[in-house]
CSV table of C-alpha atoms in Angstrom, one decimal:
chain,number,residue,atom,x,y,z
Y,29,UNK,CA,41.9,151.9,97.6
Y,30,UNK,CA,44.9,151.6,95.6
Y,31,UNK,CA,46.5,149.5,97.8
Y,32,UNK,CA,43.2,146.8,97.8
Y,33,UNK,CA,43.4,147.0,94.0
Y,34,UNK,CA,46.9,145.8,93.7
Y,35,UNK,CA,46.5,142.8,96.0
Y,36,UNK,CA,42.9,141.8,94.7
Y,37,UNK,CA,44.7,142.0,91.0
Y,38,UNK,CA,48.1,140.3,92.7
Y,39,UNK,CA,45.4,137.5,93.9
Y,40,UNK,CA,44.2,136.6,90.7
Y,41,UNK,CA,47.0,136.2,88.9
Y,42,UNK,CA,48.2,133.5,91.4
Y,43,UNK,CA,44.9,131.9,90.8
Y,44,UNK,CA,45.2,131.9,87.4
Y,45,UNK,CA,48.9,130.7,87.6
Y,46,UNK,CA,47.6,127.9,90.2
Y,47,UNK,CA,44.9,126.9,87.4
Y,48,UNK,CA,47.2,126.9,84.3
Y,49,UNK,CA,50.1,125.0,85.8
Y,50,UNK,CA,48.7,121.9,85.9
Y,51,UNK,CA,47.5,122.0,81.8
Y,52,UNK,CA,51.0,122.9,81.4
Y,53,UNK,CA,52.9,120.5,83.1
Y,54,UNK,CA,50.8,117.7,82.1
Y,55,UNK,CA,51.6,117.8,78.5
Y,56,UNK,CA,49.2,116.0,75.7
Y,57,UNK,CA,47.2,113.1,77.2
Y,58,UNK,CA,48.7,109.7,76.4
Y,59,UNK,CA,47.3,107.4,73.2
Y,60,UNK,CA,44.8,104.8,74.2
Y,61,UNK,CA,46.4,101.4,75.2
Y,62,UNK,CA,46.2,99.1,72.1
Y,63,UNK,CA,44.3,95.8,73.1
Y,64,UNK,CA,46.6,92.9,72.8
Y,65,UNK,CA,46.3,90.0,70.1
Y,66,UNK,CA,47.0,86.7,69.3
Y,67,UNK,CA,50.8,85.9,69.7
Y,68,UNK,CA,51.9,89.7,70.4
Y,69,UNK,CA,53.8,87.8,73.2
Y,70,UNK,CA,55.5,84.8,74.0
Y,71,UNK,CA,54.3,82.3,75.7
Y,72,UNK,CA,55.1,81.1,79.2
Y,73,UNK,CA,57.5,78.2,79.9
Y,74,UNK,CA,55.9,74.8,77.7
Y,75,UNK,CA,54.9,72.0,80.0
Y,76,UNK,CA,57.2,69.4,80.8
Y,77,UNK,CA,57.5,66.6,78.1
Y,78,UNK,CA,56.9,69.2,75.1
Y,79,UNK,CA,59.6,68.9,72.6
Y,80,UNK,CA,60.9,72.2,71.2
Y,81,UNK,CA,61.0,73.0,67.4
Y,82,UNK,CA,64.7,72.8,65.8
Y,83,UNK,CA,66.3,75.6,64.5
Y,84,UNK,CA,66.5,76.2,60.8
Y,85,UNK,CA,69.6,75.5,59.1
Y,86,UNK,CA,70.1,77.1,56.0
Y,87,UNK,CA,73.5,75.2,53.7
Y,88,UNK,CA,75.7,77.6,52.4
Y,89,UNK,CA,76.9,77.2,48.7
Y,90,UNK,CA,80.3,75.8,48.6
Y,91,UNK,CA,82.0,78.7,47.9
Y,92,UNK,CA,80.5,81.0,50.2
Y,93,UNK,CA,82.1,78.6,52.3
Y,94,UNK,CA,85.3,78.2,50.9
Y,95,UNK,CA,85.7,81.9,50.4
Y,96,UNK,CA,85.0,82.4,54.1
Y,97,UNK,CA,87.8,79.9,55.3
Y,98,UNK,CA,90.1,81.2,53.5
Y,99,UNK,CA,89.6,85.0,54.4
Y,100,UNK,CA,89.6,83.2,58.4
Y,101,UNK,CA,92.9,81.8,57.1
Y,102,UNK,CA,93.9,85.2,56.1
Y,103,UNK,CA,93.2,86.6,59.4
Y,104,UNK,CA,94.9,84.3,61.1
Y,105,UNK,CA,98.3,84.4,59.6
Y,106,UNK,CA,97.9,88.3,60.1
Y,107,UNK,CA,97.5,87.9,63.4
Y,108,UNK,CA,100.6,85.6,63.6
Y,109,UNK,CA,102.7,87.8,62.0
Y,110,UNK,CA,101.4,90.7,63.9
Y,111,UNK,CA,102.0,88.9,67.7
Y,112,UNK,CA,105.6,88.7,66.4
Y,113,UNK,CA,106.2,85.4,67.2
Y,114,UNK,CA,107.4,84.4,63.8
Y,115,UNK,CA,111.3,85.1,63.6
Y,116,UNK,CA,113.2,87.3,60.6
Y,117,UNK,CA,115.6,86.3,58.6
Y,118,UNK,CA,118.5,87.5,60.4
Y,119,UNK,CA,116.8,85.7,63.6
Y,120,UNK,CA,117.4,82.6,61.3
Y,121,UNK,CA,120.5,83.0,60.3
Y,122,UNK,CA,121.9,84.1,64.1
Y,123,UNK,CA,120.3,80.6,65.1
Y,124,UNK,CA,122.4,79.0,61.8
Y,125,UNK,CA,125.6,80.5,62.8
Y,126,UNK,CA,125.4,79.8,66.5
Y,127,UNK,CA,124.7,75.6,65.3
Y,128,UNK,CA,127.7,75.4,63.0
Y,129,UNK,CA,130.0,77.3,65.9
Y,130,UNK,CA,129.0,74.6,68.3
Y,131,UNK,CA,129.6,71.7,65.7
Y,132,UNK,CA,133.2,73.2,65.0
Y,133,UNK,CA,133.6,73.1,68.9
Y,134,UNK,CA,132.2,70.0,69.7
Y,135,UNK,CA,134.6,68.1,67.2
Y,136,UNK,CA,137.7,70.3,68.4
Y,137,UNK,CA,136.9,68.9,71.6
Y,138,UNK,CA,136.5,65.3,70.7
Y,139,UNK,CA,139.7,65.9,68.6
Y,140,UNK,CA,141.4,67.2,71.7
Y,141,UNK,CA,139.9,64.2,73.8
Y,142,UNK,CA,141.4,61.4,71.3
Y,143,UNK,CA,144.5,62.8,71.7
Y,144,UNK,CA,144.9,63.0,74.8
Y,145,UNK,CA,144.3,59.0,75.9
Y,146,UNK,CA,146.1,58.5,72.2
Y,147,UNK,CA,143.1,56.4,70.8
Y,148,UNK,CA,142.7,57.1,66.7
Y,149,UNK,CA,142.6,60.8,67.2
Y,150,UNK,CA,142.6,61.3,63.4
Y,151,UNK,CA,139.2,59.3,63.2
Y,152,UNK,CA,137.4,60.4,66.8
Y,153,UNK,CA,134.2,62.9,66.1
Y,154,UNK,CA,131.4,64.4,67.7
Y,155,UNK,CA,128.7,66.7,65.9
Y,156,UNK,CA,125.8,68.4,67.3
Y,157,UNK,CA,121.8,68.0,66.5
Y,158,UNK,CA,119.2,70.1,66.7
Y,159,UNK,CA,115.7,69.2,68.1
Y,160,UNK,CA,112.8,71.0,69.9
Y,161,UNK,CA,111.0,74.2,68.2
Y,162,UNK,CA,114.2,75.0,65.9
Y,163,UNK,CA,114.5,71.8,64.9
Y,164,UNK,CA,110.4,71.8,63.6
Y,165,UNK,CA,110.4,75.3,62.2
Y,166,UNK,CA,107.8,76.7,65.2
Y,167,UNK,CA,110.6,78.8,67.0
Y,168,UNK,CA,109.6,82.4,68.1
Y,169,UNK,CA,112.9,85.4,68.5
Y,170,UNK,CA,112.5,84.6,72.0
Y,171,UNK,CA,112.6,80.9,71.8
Y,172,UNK,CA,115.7,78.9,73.1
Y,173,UNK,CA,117.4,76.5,71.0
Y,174,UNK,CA,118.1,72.3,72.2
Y,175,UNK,CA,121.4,71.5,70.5
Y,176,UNK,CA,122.2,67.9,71.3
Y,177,UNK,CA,126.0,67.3,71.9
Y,178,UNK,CA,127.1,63.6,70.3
Y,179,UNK,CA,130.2,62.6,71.2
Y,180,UNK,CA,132.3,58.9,71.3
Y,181,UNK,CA,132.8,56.4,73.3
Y,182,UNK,CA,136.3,57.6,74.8
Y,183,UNK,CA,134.2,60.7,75.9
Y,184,UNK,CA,133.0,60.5,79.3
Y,185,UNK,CA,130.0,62.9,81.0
Y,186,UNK,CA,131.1,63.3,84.0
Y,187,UNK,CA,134.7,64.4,83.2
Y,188,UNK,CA,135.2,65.3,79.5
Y,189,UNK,CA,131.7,66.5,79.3
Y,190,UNK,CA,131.2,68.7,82.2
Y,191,UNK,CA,135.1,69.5,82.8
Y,192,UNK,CA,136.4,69.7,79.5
Y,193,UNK,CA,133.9,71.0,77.1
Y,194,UNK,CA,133.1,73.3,79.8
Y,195,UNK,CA,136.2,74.8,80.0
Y,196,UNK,CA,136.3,75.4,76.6
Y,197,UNK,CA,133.0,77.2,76.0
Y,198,UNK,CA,134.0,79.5,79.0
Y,199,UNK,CA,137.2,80.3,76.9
Y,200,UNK,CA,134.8,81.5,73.8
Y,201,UNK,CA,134.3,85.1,74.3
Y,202,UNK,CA,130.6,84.6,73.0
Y,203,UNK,CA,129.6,82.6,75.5
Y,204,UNK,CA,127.9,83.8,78.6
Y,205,UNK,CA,125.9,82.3,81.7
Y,206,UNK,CA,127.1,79.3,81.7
Y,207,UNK,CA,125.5,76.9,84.0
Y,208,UNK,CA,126.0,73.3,84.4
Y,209,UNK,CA,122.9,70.6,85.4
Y,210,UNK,CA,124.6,67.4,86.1
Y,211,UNK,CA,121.9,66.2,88.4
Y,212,UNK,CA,118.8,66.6,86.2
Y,213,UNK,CA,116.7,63.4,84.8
Y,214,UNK,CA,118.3,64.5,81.6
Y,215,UNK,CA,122.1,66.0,82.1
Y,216,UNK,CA,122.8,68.9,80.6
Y,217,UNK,CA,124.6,72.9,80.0
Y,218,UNK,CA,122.6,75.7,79.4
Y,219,UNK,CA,124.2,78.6,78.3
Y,220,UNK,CA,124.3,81.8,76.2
Y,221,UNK,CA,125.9,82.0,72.7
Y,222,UNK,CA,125.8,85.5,71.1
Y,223,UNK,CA,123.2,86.7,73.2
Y,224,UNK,CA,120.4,83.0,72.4
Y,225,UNK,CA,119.9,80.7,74.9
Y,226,UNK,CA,120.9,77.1,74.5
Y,227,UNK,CA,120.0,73.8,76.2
Y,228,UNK,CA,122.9,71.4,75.7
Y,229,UNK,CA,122.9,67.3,76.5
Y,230,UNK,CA,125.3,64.6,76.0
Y,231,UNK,CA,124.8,61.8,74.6
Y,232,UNK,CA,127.8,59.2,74.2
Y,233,UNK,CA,127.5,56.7,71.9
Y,234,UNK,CA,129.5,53.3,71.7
Y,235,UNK,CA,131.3,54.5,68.4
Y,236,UNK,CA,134.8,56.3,67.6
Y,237,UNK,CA,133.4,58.3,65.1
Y,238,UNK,CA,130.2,59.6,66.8
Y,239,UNK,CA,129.5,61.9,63.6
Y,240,UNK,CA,129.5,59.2,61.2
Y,241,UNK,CA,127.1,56.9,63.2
Y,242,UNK,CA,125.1,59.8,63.9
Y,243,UNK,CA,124.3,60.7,60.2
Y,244,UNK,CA,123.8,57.4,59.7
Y,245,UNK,CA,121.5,57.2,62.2
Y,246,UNK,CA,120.8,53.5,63.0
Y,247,UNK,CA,118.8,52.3,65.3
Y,248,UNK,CA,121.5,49.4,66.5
Y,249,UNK,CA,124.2,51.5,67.3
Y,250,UNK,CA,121.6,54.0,69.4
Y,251,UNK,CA,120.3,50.7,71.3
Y,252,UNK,CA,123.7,50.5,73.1
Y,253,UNK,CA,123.6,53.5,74.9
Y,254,UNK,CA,123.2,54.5,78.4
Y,255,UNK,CA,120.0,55.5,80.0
Y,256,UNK,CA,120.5,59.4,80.4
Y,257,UNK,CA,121.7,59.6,76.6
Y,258,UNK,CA,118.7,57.6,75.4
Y,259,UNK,CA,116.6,60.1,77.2
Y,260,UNK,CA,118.7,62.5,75.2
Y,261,UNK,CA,118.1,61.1,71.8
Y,262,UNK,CA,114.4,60.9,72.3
Y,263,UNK,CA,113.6,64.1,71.3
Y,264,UNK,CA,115.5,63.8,67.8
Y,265,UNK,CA,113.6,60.9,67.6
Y,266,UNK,CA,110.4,62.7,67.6
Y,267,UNK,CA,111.5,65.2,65.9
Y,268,UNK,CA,112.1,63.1,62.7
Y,269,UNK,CA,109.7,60.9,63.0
Y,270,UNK,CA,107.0,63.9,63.0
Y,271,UNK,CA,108.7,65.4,60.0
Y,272,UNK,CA,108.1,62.2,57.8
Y,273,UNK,CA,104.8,61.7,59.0
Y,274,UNK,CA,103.2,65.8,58.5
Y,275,UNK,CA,102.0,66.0,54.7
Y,276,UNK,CA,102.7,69.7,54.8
Y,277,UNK,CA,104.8,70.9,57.0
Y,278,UNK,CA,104.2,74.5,56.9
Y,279,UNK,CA,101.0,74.0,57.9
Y,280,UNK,CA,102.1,72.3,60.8
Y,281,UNK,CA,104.4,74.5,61.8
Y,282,UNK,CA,101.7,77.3,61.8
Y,283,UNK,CA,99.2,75.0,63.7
Y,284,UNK,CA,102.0,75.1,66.3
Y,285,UNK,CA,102.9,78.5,66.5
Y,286,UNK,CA,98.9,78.9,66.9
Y,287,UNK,CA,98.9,76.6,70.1
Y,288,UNK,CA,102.3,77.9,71.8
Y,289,UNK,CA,101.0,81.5,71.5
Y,290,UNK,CA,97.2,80.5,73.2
Y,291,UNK,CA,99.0,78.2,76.0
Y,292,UNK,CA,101.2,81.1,76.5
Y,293,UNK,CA,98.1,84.0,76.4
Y,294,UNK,CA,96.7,81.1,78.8
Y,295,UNK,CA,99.0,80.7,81.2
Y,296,UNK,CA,99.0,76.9,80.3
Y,297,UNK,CA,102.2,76.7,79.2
Y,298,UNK,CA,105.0,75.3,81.7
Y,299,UNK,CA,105.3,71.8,81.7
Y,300,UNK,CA,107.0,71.9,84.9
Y,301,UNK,CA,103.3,72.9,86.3
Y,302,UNK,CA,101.5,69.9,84.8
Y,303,UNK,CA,100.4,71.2,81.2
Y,304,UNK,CA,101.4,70.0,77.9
Y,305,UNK,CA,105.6,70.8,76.8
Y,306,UNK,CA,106.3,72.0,73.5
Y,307,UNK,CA,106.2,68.1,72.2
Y,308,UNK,CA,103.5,67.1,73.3
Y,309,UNK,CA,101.8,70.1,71.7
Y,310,UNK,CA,103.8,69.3,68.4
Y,311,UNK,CA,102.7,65.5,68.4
Y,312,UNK,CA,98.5,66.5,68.7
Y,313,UNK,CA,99.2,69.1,66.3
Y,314,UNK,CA,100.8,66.9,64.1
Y,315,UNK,CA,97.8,64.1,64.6
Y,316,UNK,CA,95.6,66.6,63.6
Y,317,UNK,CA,97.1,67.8,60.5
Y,318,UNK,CA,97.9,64.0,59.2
Y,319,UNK,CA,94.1,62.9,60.0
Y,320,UNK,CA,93.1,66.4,57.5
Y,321,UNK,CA,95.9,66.7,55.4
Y,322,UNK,CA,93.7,68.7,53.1
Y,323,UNK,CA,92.5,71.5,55.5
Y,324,UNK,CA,93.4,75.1,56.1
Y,325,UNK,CA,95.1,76.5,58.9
Y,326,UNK,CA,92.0,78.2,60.1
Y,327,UNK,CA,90.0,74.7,59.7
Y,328,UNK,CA,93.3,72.6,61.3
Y,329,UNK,CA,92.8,75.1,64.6
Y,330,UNK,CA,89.4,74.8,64.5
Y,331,UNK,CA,89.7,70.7,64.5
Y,332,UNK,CA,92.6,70.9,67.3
Y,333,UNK,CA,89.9,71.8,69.6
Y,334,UNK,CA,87.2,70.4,68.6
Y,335,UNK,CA,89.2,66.8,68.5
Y,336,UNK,CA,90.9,67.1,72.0
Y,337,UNK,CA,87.8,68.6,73.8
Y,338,UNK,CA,86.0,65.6,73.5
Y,339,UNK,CA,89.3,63.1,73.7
Y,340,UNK,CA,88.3,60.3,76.6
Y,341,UNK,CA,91.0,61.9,78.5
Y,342,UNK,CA,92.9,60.0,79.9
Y,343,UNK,CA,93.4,58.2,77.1
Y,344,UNK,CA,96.5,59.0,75.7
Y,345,UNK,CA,96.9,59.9,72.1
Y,346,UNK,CA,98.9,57.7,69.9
Y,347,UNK,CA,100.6,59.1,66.8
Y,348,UNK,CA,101.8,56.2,64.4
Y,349,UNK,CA,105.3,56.6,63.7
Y,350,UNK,CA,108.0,55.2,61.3
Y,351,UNK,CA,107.2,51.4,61.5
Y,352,UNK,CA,110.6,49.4,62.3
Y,353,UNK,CA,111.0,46.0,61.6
Y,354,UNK,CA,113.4,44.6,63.6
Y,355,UNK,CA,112.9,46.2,67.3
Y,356,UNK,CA,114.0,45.5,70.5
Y,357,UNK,CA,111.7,45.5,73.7
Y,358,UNK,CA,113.7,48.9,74.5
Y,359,UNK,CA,113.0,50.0,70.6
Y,360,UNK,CA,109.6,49.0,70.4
Y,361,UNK,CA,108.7,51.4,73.7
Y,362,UNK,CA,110.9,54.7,72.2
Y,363,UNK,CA,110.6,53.7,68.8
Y,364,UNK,CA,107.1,52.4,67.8
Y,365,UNK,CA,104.8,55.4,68.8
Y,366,UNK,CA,104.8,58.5,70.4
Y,367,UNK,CA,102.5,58.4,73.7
Y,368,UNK,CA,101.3,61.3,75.9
């Protein structure tokens, strides 16, 4: 009897269980479904023909606006300065001192040259330019530096050049990797001085005293030279010619940093692959910032873009330069404009 107790009383507790689970498990019953209204949800797609309504715009007040440019502005140069593509001081001066080294070697050379064919060796000069990034202020610590070698007529390329001169940089104890590029569109050395690379052309111009006609710069004495140095002298050309024409030039050189550190995040920046060089990126920046002399640096980047992604590529861009009077056929094509 005991025994029949315990498993009647065992039996009703698993029907009890069996009956209370379900309550359990089931929780509070859900809230009645609320009966939908008129436009609780959007419509299906509008028939064809149907014209959409426009967006509203809402004009900001003018400061608002300016206030918010110039915080972008902010932001921007921080982020420059931050990539570290802007050089220090002593980056500077390195670049300085390696220059004036190679102008006190080029006119030994030329000195040594005069002598010996005995032509007017106390007159005979040579002097170096700058062009490229240095030349425009948009150089980075990592960025090379295009010194142009200008020598006179009584030195040649091939031989007082590439022989001479060469021998004496590889006699300078701060020179290293020296390498010479005689067959290239544009002849040249490239080299190492104090640890910063350096592109070097010739150019030989019809003159004794290269330096002089150099500083003088005119445009008659540069007509008379041979192809591979007018190749040469193009890029000092441009150089100058976009420094006269920028209304502020730290802006510009800004603008350009900007672009040389996206084509670089980009992967668009080899020229020897088909995209834009360093010039060509210097003369859009530089028809950008003369078309908006007034705007900020986060406005001119914004313009870049906005210009050049709708340009009726392939078009090419002109950028008025220094208007010349008296041309020749050859001075009208180099001189006149800069073309992409």
């Amino acid at each position: 009897m005991v025994l029949d107790h315990a498993i009647r009383g065992s039996a009703a507790r698993r029907a009890e269980t069996q009956t209370l689970a379900p309550v359990l498990l089931m929780g509070p019953p859900p809230p009645p479904p609320i009966p939908p209204t008129t436009g609780m949800y959007l419509p299906g797609p509008p028939p064809p023909g149907t014209l959409l309504p426009h967006p509203m715009h809402m004009a900001l007040p003018r400061e608002v606006i300016i206030y918010m440019d110039e915080c972008r502005s902010r932001s921007l140069l921080k982020f420059i300065s931050d990539a570290g593509i802007v050089p220090s001081l002593e980056d500077e001066r390195r670049r300085e001192r390696v220059v004036r080294e190679l102008g006190k070697i080029v006119m030994d050379w030329a000195k040594r040259v005069a002598y010996e064919q005995g032509n007017w060796h106390w007159i005979a000069s040579a002097t170096v330019l700058t062009f490229g990034s240095y030349a425009l202020g948009a150089y980075g610590p990592e960025s090379d530096i295009d010194v142009l070698c200008i020598g006179p007529c009584i030195a040649s390329l091939q031989h007082h050049f590439f022989v001479v001169l060469r021998q004496m940089l590889e006699g300078r104890p701060e020179v290293s990797e020296l390498h010479s590029i005689e067959g290239a569109k544009v002849p040249l050395m490239r080299f190492k001085f104090n640890g910063i690379l350096v592109d070097f052309p010739y150019v030989q111009l019809p003159v004794i005293n290269a330096a002089e006609a150099m500083h003088a710069f005119d445009p008659h004495v540069l007509e008379n030279v041979d192809g591979p140095s007018w190749r040469c002298l193009s890029g000092v050309r441009a150089n100058r010619q976009i420094i006269q024409l920028v209304p502020n030039m730290k802006k510009f050189q800004y603008l350009l940093r900007c672009l040389k550190l996206w084509a670089r995040k980009r992967g668009l920046h080899c020229h020897l692959l088909g995209f834009f060089a360093g010039i060509h990126l210097a003369i859009l920046a530089a028809y950008v910032c003369r078309r908006h002399p007034n705007a900020s640096i986060n406005t001119l980047l914004s313009l870049f873009f906005d210009i050049f992604v709708h340009w009726p590529w392939p078009l090419p861009n002109f950028a008025p330069l220094v208007q010349q009077k008296v041309l020749s056929a050859k001075s009208k094509k180099n001189f006149g404009v800069a073309m992409l």
